[in-house]
Amino acid sequence: QVQLVESGGGLVQAGGSLRLSCAASGRTFSSYAMGWFRQAPGKEREFVAAISWSVGSTYYADSVKGRFTISRDNAKNTVYLQMNSLKPEDTAVYYCAADLYSGRYPTRSTTYDYWGQGTQVTVSS
């Protein structure tokens, strides 16, 4: 069993920055891949970024590439999403997720076994 708790969301003006955190507990954090997804009102949940367990590989949606950075600190059992140059279209609830078993298809929501409760990010124009 894994528990994930996101934090760091809020209201920011366009062009600003936020850093989301996701604290994990319950299993050996360093052994599983982590991802960030988001869901805007009336839209489906979409992939944002992912990072492998070994920290050797990162993946980004085209819409955030060059603006967002995913990282992890295995000593703190935490994964981060640094979001820069935010746009109003980045407004959504952001979820972190843990992939304990697959290690494949990091952009697919079905890959992930555990999800956090989400944190709201609102970007004003």
N, CA, C and O atoms as a DFTB+ gen file, in Angstrom:
500 C
 N C O
     1  1       0.842      -1.185       0.000
     2  2       0.000       0.000       0.000
     3  2       0.887       1.249       0.000
     4  3       1.893       1.317       0.706
     5  1       0.492       2.220      -0.801
     6  2       1.220       3.478      -0.920
     7  2       0.260       4.636      -0.711
     8  3      -0.841       4.644      -1.260
     9  1       0.670       5.593       0.066
    10  2      -0.108       6.812       0.251
    11  2       0.651       7.974      -0.393
    12  3       1.860       8.122      -0.216
    13  1      -0.086       8.791      -1.142
    14  2       0.494       9.929      -1.843
    15  2      -0.255      11.183      -1.437
    16  3      -1.485      11.216      -1.455
    17  1       0.491      12.211      -1.070
    18  2      -0.124      13.477      -0.655
    19  2       0.540      14.617      -1.413
    20  3       1.734      14.875      -1.261
    21  1      -0.260      15.296      -2.235
    22  2       0.250      16.431      -3.001
    23  2       0.120      17.726      -2.206
    24  3      -0.740      17.849      -1.333
    25  1       0.974      18.676      -2.515
    26  2       0.892      20.014      -1.938
    27  2       1.563      20.993      -2.888
    28  3       2.259      20.599      -3.824
    29  1       1.341      22.283      -2.628
    30  2       2.013      23.313      -3.404
    31  2       1.159      24.005      -4.442
    32  3       1.617      24.943      -5.095
    33  1      -0.080      23.556      -4.606
    34  2      -0.939      24.228      -5.565
    35  2      -1.370      25.600      -5.068
    36  3      -1.122      25.969      -3.920
    37  1      -2.017      26.346      -5.951
    38  2      -2.485      27.670      -5.569
    39  2      -2.855      28.505      -6.764
    40  3      -3.013      27.998      -7.875
    41  1      -2.994      29.803      -6.523
    42  2      -3.353      30.767      -7.557
    43  2      -2.112      31.566      -7.926
    44  3      -1.408      32.077      -7.056
    45  1      -1.853      31.667      -9.218
    46  2      -0.675      32.389      -9.690
    47  2      -1.027      33.105     -10.990
    48  3      -1.887      32.651     -11.745
    49  1      -0.373      34.201     -11.239
    50  2      -0.599      34.924     -12.490
    51  2       0.148      34.249     -13.635
    52  3       1.144      33.554     -13.432
    53  1      -0.351      34.469     -14.818
    54  2       0.321      33.934     -16.001
    55  2       1.768      34.411     -16.037
    56  3       2.061      35.575     -15.763
    57  1       2.661      33.496     -16.379
    58  2       4.086      33.782     -16.381
    59  2       4.777      33.439     -15.088
    60  3       6.006      33.433     -15.021
    61  1       4.007      33.153     -14.060
    62  2       4.565      32.830     -12.761
    63  2       4.980      31.378     -12.637
    64  3       4.940      30.613     -13.601
    65  1       5.380      31.015     -11.424
    66  2       5.884      29.668     -11.156
    67  2       5.243      29.085      -9.903
    68  3       4.826      29.807      -8.997
    69  1       5.180      27.776      -9.880
    70  2       4.773      27.014      -8.697
    71  2       5.598      25.738      -8.664
    72  3       6.046      25.239      -9.696
    73  1       5.788      25.221      -7.453
    74  2       6.406      23.911      -7.322
    75  2       5.470      23.008      -6.535
    76  3       5.140      23.276      -5.380
    77  1       5.054      21.937      -7.188
    78  2       4.228      20.935      -6.536
    79  2       5.110      19.870      -5.909
    80  3       6.170      19.527      -6.433
    81  1       4.652      19.356      -4.779
    82  2       5.341      18.260      -4.114
    83  2       4.371      17.108      -3.927
    84  3       3.163      17.309      -3.793
    85  1       4.912      15.906      -3.919
    86  2       4.112      14.714      -3.660
    87  2       4.913      13.832      -2.718
    88  3       5.947      13.275      -3.086
    89  1       4.416      13.718      -1.499
    90  2       5.086      12.902      -0.493
    91  2       4.489      11.503      -0.489
    92  3       3.271      11.334      -0.434
    93  1       5.357      10.507      -0.548
    94  2       4.930       9.118      -0.602
    95  2       5.288       8.388       0.677
    96  3       6.300       8.681       1.315
    97  1       4.452       7.441       1.040
    98  2       4.739       6.608       2.202
    99  2       4.155       5.224       1.989
   100  3       3.223       5.050       1.204
   101  1       4.697       4.255       2.676
   102  2       4.125       2.925       2.676
   103  2       4.944       1.878       1.963
   104  3       4.820       0.697       2.287
   105  1       5.766       2.245       1.017
   106  2       6.622       1.287       0.317
   107  2       7.962       1.939       0.029
   108  3       8.137       3.137       0.253
   109  1       8.900       1.160      -0.461
   110  2      10.219       1.693      -0.794
   111  2      10.102       2.621      -1.992
   112  3       9.956       2.170      -3.128
   113  1      10.166       3.913      -1.728
   114  2       9.895       4.929      -2.741
   115  2      10.832       4.816      -3.930
   116  3      10.408       5.012      -5.069
   117  1      12.071       4.509      -3.692
   118  2      13.062       4.538      -4.764
   119  2      12.848       3.442      -5.800
   120  3      13.479       3.460      -6.857
   121  1      11.971       2.493      -5.510
   122  2      11.803       1.361      -6.416
   123  2      10.647       1.517      -7.390
   124  3      10.386       0.593      -8.161
   125  1       9.955       2.626      -7.391
   126  2       8.866       2.760      -8.342
   127  2       8.880       4.107      -9.057
   128  3       9.392       5.107      -8.553
   129  1       8.304       4.088     -10.235
   130  2       8.233       5.278     -11.069
   131  2       7.085       6.172     -10.593
   132  3       6.109       5.704     -10.007
   133  1       7.231       7.458     -10.861
   134  2       6.226       8.432     -10.445
   135  2       5.792       9.281     -11.628
   136  3       6.565       9.544     -12.550
   137  1       4.544       9.700     -11.577
   138  2       4.029      10.548     -12.644
   139  2       3.148      11.663     -12.110
   140  3       2.631      11.597     -10.995
   141  1       2.992      12.686     -12.933
   142  2       2.048      13.775     -12.665
   143  2       1.043      13.815     -13.803
   144  3       1.402      13.725     -14.977
   145  1      -0.211      13.949     -13.436
   146  2      -1.292      14.107     -14.385
   147  2      -2.108      15.326     -13.962
   148  3      -1.961      15.824     -12.845
   149  1      -2.959      15.798     -14.854
   150  2      -3.842      16.916     -14.500
   151  2      -5.193      16.746     -15.177
   152  3      -5.335      16.080     -16.202
   153  1      -6.179      17.384     -14.550
   154  2      -7.526      17.319     -15.105
   155  2      -8.180      18.679     -14.939
   156  3      -8.353      19.177     -13.827
   157  1      -8.536      19.262     -16.065
   158  2      -9.248      20.534     -16.076
   159  2     -10.745      20.268     -16.107
   160  3     -11.166      19.188     -16.521
   161  1     -11.563      21.234     -15.674
   162  2     -13.019      21.034     -15.677
   163  2     -13.534      20.669     -17.060
   164  3     -13.216      21.331     -18.048
   165  1     -14.328      19.614     -17.120
   166  2     -14.923      19.197     -18.370
   167  2     -13.989      18.465     -19.313
   168  3     -14.362      18.147     -20.442
   169  1     -12.772      18.197     -18.853
   170  2     -11.805      17.511     -19.715
   171  2     -11.333      16.215     -19.059
   172  3     -11.493      16.007     -17.856
   173  1     -10.750      15.356     -19.882
   174  2     -10.210      14.109     -19.359
   175  2      -8.868      14.358     -18.670
   176  3      -8.183      15.347     -18.931
   177  1      -8.521      13.435     -17.790
   178  2      -7.222      13.510     -17.142
   179  2      -6.134      13.315     -18.193
   180  3      -6.245      12.441     -19.053
   181  1      -5.085      14.129     -18.121
   182  2      -4.027      14.039     -19.113
   183  2      -2.659      13.935     -18.445
   184  3      -2.444      14.421     -17.335
   185  1      -1.761      13.297     -19.146
   186  2      -0.389      13.129     -18.688
   187  2       0.343      14.461     -18.707
   188  3       0.162      15.271     -19.616
   189  1       1.174      14.676     -17.691
   190  2       2.000      15.882     -17.636
   191  2       3.484      15.520     -17.674
   192  3       4.221      15.989     -18.541
   193  1       3.919      14.683     -16.726
   194  2       5.340      14.340     -16.643
   195  2       5.502      13.054     -15.851
   196  3       4.631      12.687     -15.062
   197  1       6.629      12.364     -16.066
   198  2       6.924      11.147     -15.319
   199  2       8.426      11.012     -15.153
   200  3       9.214      11.575     -15.914
   201  1       8.798      10.246     -14.129
   202  2      10.213      10.010     -13.867
   203  2      10.388       8.566     -13.437
   204  3       9.612       8.043     -12.638
   205  1      11.419       7.929     -13.978
   206  2      11.641       6.522     -13.687
   207  2      12.193       6.338     -12.279
   208  3      12.628       7.296     -11.641
   209  1      12.170       5.095     -11.803
   210  2      12.639       4.825     -10.447
   211  2      14.123       5.093     -10.305
   212  3      14.595       5.460      -9.229
   213  1      14.848       4.912     -11.378
   214  2      16.301       5.059     -11.319
   215  2      16.751       6.499     -11.517
   216  3      17.939       6.804     -11.417
   217  1      15.780       7.401     -11.803
   218  2      16.061       8.811     -12.098
   219  2      16.837       8.936     -13.400
   220  3      17.426       9.980     -13.679
   221  1      16.836       7.889     -14.183
   222  2      17.563       7.954     -15.434
   223  2      16.752       8.513     -16.578
   224  3      17.306       8.954     -17.585
   225  1      15.424       8.498     -16.425
   226  2      14.578       8.900     -17.536
   227  2      13.447       9.795     -17.062
   228  3      12.830       9.551     -16.024
   229  1      13.190      10.824     -17.834
   230  2      12.039      11.688     -17.581
   231  2      11.228      11.826     -18.863
   232  3      11.759      11.700     -19.966
   233  1       9.960      12.081     -18.703
   234  2       9.031      12.168     -19.820
   235  2       8.117      13.373     -19.598
   236  3       7.721      13.665     -18.470
   237  1       7.789      14.068     -20.691
   238  2       6.952      15.253     -20.600
   239  2       5.933      15.289     -21.724
   240  3       6.195      14.842     -22.841
   241  1       4.773      15.828     -21.408
   242  2       3.813      16.141     -22.453
   243  2       4.357      17.304     -23.270
   244  3       5.061      18.168     -22.747
   245  1       4.031      17.318     -24.536
   246  2       4.511      18.386     -25.416
   247  2       4.087      19.762     -24.905
   248  3       4.817      20.741     -25.061
   249  1       2.924      19.827     -24.305
   250  2       2.377      21.113     -23.870
   251  2       3.157      21.739     -22.710
   252  3       3.027      22.936     -22.454
   253  1       3.971      20.935     -22.007
   254  2       4.702      21.472     -20.860
   255  2       6.217      21.384     -21.050
   256  3       6.980      21.892     -20.228
   257  1       6.637      20.752     -22.112
   258  2       8.073      20.566     -22.328
   259  2       8.775      21.919     -22.399
   260  3       8.330      22.829     -23.098
   261  1       9.875      22.035     -21.665
   262  2      10.620      23.281     -21.619
   263  2      10.152      24.240     -20.539
   264  3      10.836      25.218     -20.238
   265  1       8.996      23.971     -19.955
   266  2       8.464      24.839     -18.888
   267  2       8.391      24.117     -17.550
   268  3       8.601      24.731     -16.504
   269  1       8.095      22.825     -17.571
   270  2       7.954      22.040     -16.350
   271  2       9.155      21.100     -16.208
   272  3       9.728      20.637     -17.193
   273  1       9.511      20.837     -14.950
   274  2      10.586      19.893     -14.662
   275  2      10.164      18.972     -13.530
   276  3       9.760      19.429     -12.461
   277  1      10.261      17.674     -13.774
   278  2       9.964      16.684     -12.745
   279  2      11.275      16.209     -12.137
   280  3      12.269      16.031     -12.841
   281  1      11.268      16.007     -10.824
   282  2      12.453      15.507     -10.129
   283  2      11.995      14.714      -8.918
   284  3      10.830      14.766      -8.522
   285  1      12.929      13.984      -8.341
   286  2      12.578      13.206      -7.164
   287  2      13.737      13.219      -6.184
   288  3      14.902      13.304      -6.572
   289  1      13.397      13.133      -4.916
   290  2      14.380      13.023      -3.843
   291  2      14.034      11.750      -3.085
   292  3      13.129      11.741      -2.251
   293  1      14.753      10.690      -3.376
   294  2      14.424       9.401      -2.765
   295  2      14.671       9.402      -1.260
   296  3      14.028       8.649      -0.529
   297  1      15.583      10.227      -0.796
   298  2      15.832      10.305       0.649
   299  2      14.643      10.898       1.391
   300  3      14.412      10.599       2.562
   301  1      13.889      11.747       0.687
   302  2      12.716      12.383       1.291
   303  2      11.409      11.754       0.828
   304  3      10.329      12.206       1.206
   305  1      11.509      10.714       0.011
   306  2      10.301      10.048      -0.507
   307  2       9.350      11.050      -1.161
   308  3       8.138      11.005      -0.950
   309  1       9.911      11.935      -1.941
   310  2       9.122      13.021      -2.517
   311  2       9.456      13.221      -3.993
   312  3      10.614      13.135      -4.403
   313  1       8.432      13.486      -4.767
   314  2       8.611      13.861      -6.169
   315  2       8.090      15.285      -6.334
   316  3       7.119      15.682      -5.690
   317  1       8.740      16.036      -7.191
   318  2       8.422      17.446      -7.388
   319  2       8.039      17.723      -8.835
   320  3       8.453      17.013      -9.752
   321  1       7.248      18.756      -9.018
   322  2       6.970      19.266     -10.351
   323  2       7.163      20.774     -10.301
   324  3       6.324      21.507      -9.776
   325  1       8.276      21.221     -10.853
   326  2       8.548      22.649     -10.948
   327  2       7.881      23.172     -12.205
   328  3       8.167      22.703     -13.306
   329  1       6.993      24.139     -12.042
   330  2       6.225      24.670     -13.156
   331  2       6.570      26.145     -13.346
   332  3       6.305      26.970     -12.471
   333  1       7.152      26.464     -14.474
   334  2       7.531      27.839     -14.809
   335  2       6.736      28.326     -16.013
   336  3       6.136      27.535     -16.741
   337  1       6.741      29.620     -16.205
   338  2       6.052      30.236     -17.351
   339  2       4.619      29.703     -17.474
   340  3       4.179      29.301     -18.551
   341  1       3.926      29.711     -16.375
   342  2       2.584      29.140     -16.352
   343  2       1.625      29.926     -17.233
   344  3       1.723      31.145     -17.376
   345  1       0.700      29.185     -17.814
   346  2      -0.309      29.751     -18.703
   347  2      -1.701      29.450     -18.147
   348  3      -1.868      28.503     -17.378
   349  1      -2.692      30.242     -18.527
   350  2      -4.057      29.956     -18.053
   351  2      -4.512      28.540     -18.401
   352  3      -5.285      27.942     -17.652
   353  1      -4.048      28.003     -19.515
   354  2      -4.454      26.649     -19.896
   355  2      -3.813      25.566     -19.037
   356  3      -4.147      24.390     -19.181
   357  1      -2.902      25.943     -18.149
   358  2      -2.346      24.987     -17.192
   359  2      -3.260      24.807     -15.977
   360  3      -3.007      23.950     -15.130
   361  1      -4.303      25.602     -15.896
   362  2      -5.241      25.497     -14.781
   363  2      -5.891      24.122     -14.760
   364  3      -6.472      23.685     -15.753
   365  1      -5.790      23.441     -13.616
   366  2      -6.317      22.086     -13.482
   367  2      -6.061      21.602     -12.054
   368  3      -5.361      22.245     -11.273
   369  1      -6.644      20.465     -11.746
   370  2      -6.252      19.725     -10.552
   371  2      -5.106      18.803     -10.960
   372  3      -5.212      18.053     -11.930
   373  1      -4.024      18.871     -10.215
   374  2      -2.834      18.081     -10.517
   375  2      -2.750      16.905      -9.554
   376  3      -2.904      17.057      -8.342
   377  1      -2.502      15.726     -10.125
   378  2      -2.425      14.499      -9.354
   379  2      -1.051      13.853      -9.531
   380  3      -0.510      13.824     -10.636
   381  1      -0.501      13.344      -8.452
   382  2       0.675      12.496      -8.604
   383  2       0.228      11.036      -8.517
   384  3      -0.812      10.714      -7.942
   385  1       1.040      10.178      -9.101
   386  2       0.698       8.764      -9.179
   387  2       1.959       7.914      -9.102
   388  3       3.042       8.346      -9.498
   389  1       1.801       6.699      -8.585
   390  2       2.927       5.786      -8.408
   391  2       2.712       4.515      -9.225
   392  3       1.644       3.903      -9.197
   393  1       3.751       4.145      -9.945
   394  2       3.770       2.898     -10.722
   395  2       4.702       1.930     -10.028
   396  3       5.922       2.068     -10.107
   397  1       4.131       0.947      -9.346
   398  2       4.953       0.023      -8.559
   399  2       5.437      -1.174      -9.357
   400  3       6.474      -1.747      -9.023
   401  1       4.728      -1.565     -10.387
   402  2       4.974      -2.861     -10.982
   403  2       5.363      -2.838     -12.449
   404  3       6.093      -3.708     -12.922
   405  1       4.867      -1.828     -13.169
   406  2       5.013      -1.890     -14.621
   407  2       6.382      -1.424     -15.097
   408  3       7.121      -2.185     -15.722
   409  1       6.715      -0.185     -14.804
   410  2       7.949       0.378     -15.328
   411  2       7.886       0.661     -16.816
   412  3       8.906       0.924     -17.453
   413  1       6.667       0.605     -17.371
   414  2       6.495       0.838     -18.811
   415  2       5.364       1.836     -19.012
   416  3       4.589       2.110     -18.095
   417  1       5.282       2.376     -20.228
   418  2       4.201       3.266     -20.646
   419  2       3.933       4.364     -19.620
   420  3       2.825       4.444     -19.089
   421  1       4.898       5.191     -19.335
   422  2       4.741       6.191     -18.275
   423  2       3.715       7.274     -18.574
   424  3       3.297       7.997     -17.669
   425  1       3.302       7.395     -19.840
   426  2       2.333       8.437     -20.162
   427  2       0.887       7.975     -20.013
   428  3      -0.039       8.776     -20.146
   429  1       0.692       6.705     -19.741
   430  2      -0.663       6.158     -19.639
   431  2      -1.134       6.153     -18.194
   432  3      -0.421       5.668     -17.316
   433  1      -2.310       6.677     -17.935
   434  2      -2.838       6.696     -16.575
   435  2      -3.077       5.282     -16.056
   436  3      -2.993       5.045     -14.851
   437  1      -3.369       4.356     -16.938
   438  2      -3.649       2.982     -16.523
   439  2      -2.396       2.264     -16.014
   440  3      -2.496       1.206     -15.392
   441  1      -1.224       2.832     -16.275
   442  2       0.019       2.241     -15.781
   443  2       0.142       2.343     -14.267
   444  3       0.799       1.512     -13.640
   445  1      -0.482       3.351     -13.680
   446  2      -0.243       3.714     -12.292
   447  2      -1.194       3.011     -11.339
   448  3      -2.374       2.808     -11.624
   449  1      -0.626       2.650     -10.191
   450  2      -1.361       1.842      -9.221
   451  2      -1.976       2.660      -8.085
   452  3      -3.003       2.275      -7.527
   453  1      -1.353       3.779      -7.745
   454  2      -1.833       4.603      -6.636
   455  2      -1.840       6.059      -7.061
   456  3      -1.004       6.508      -7.846
   457  1      -2.817       6.786      -6.515
   458  2      -3.008       8.183      -6.865
   459  2      -3.179       9.013      -5.600
   460  3      -3.710       8.549      -4.591
   461  1      -2.706      10.268      -5.688
   462  2      -2.973      11.212      -4.626
   463  2      -4.356      11.830      -4.769
   464  3      -5.104      11.497      -5.688
   465  1      -4.683      12.721      -3.864
   466  2      -6.016      13.320      -3.845
   467  2      -6.108      14.536      -4.764
   468  3      -7.207      15.001      -5.068
   469  1      -4.979      15.047      -5.201
   470  2      -4.966      16.175      -6.123
   471  2      -4.763      17.508      -5.431
   472  3      -5.117      17.685      -4.266
   473  1      -4.186      18.441      -6.172
   474  2      -4.008      19.810      -5.685
   475  2      -4.361      20.776      -6.819
   476  3      -3.958      20.574      -7.964
   477  1      -5.106      21.808      -6.493
   478  2      -5.602      22.739      -7.494
   479  2      -4.533      23.754      -7.868
   480  3      -3.891      24.356      -7.007
   481  1      -4.357      23.929      -9.170
   482  2      -3.503      24.981      -9.713
   483  2      -4.373      25.880     -10.576
   484  3      -5.032      25.411     -11.504
   485  1      -4.376      27.159     -10.273
   486  2      -5.161      28.119     -11.044
   487  2      -4.240      29.227     -11.527
   488  3      -3.558      29.876     -10.733
   489  1      -4.227      29.436     -12.842
   490  2      -3.379      30.456     -13.455
   491  2      -4.285      31.530     -14.036
   492  3      -5.087      31.260     -14.930
   493  1      -4.155      32.736     -13.532
   494  2      -4.988      33.834     -14.003
   495  2      -4.285      34.589     -15.126
   496  3      -3.059      34.681     -15.174
   497  1      -5.101      35.121     -16.021
   498  2      -4.531      35.834     -17.176
   499  2      -4.350      37.311     -16.882
   500  3      -3.883      38.059     -17.741
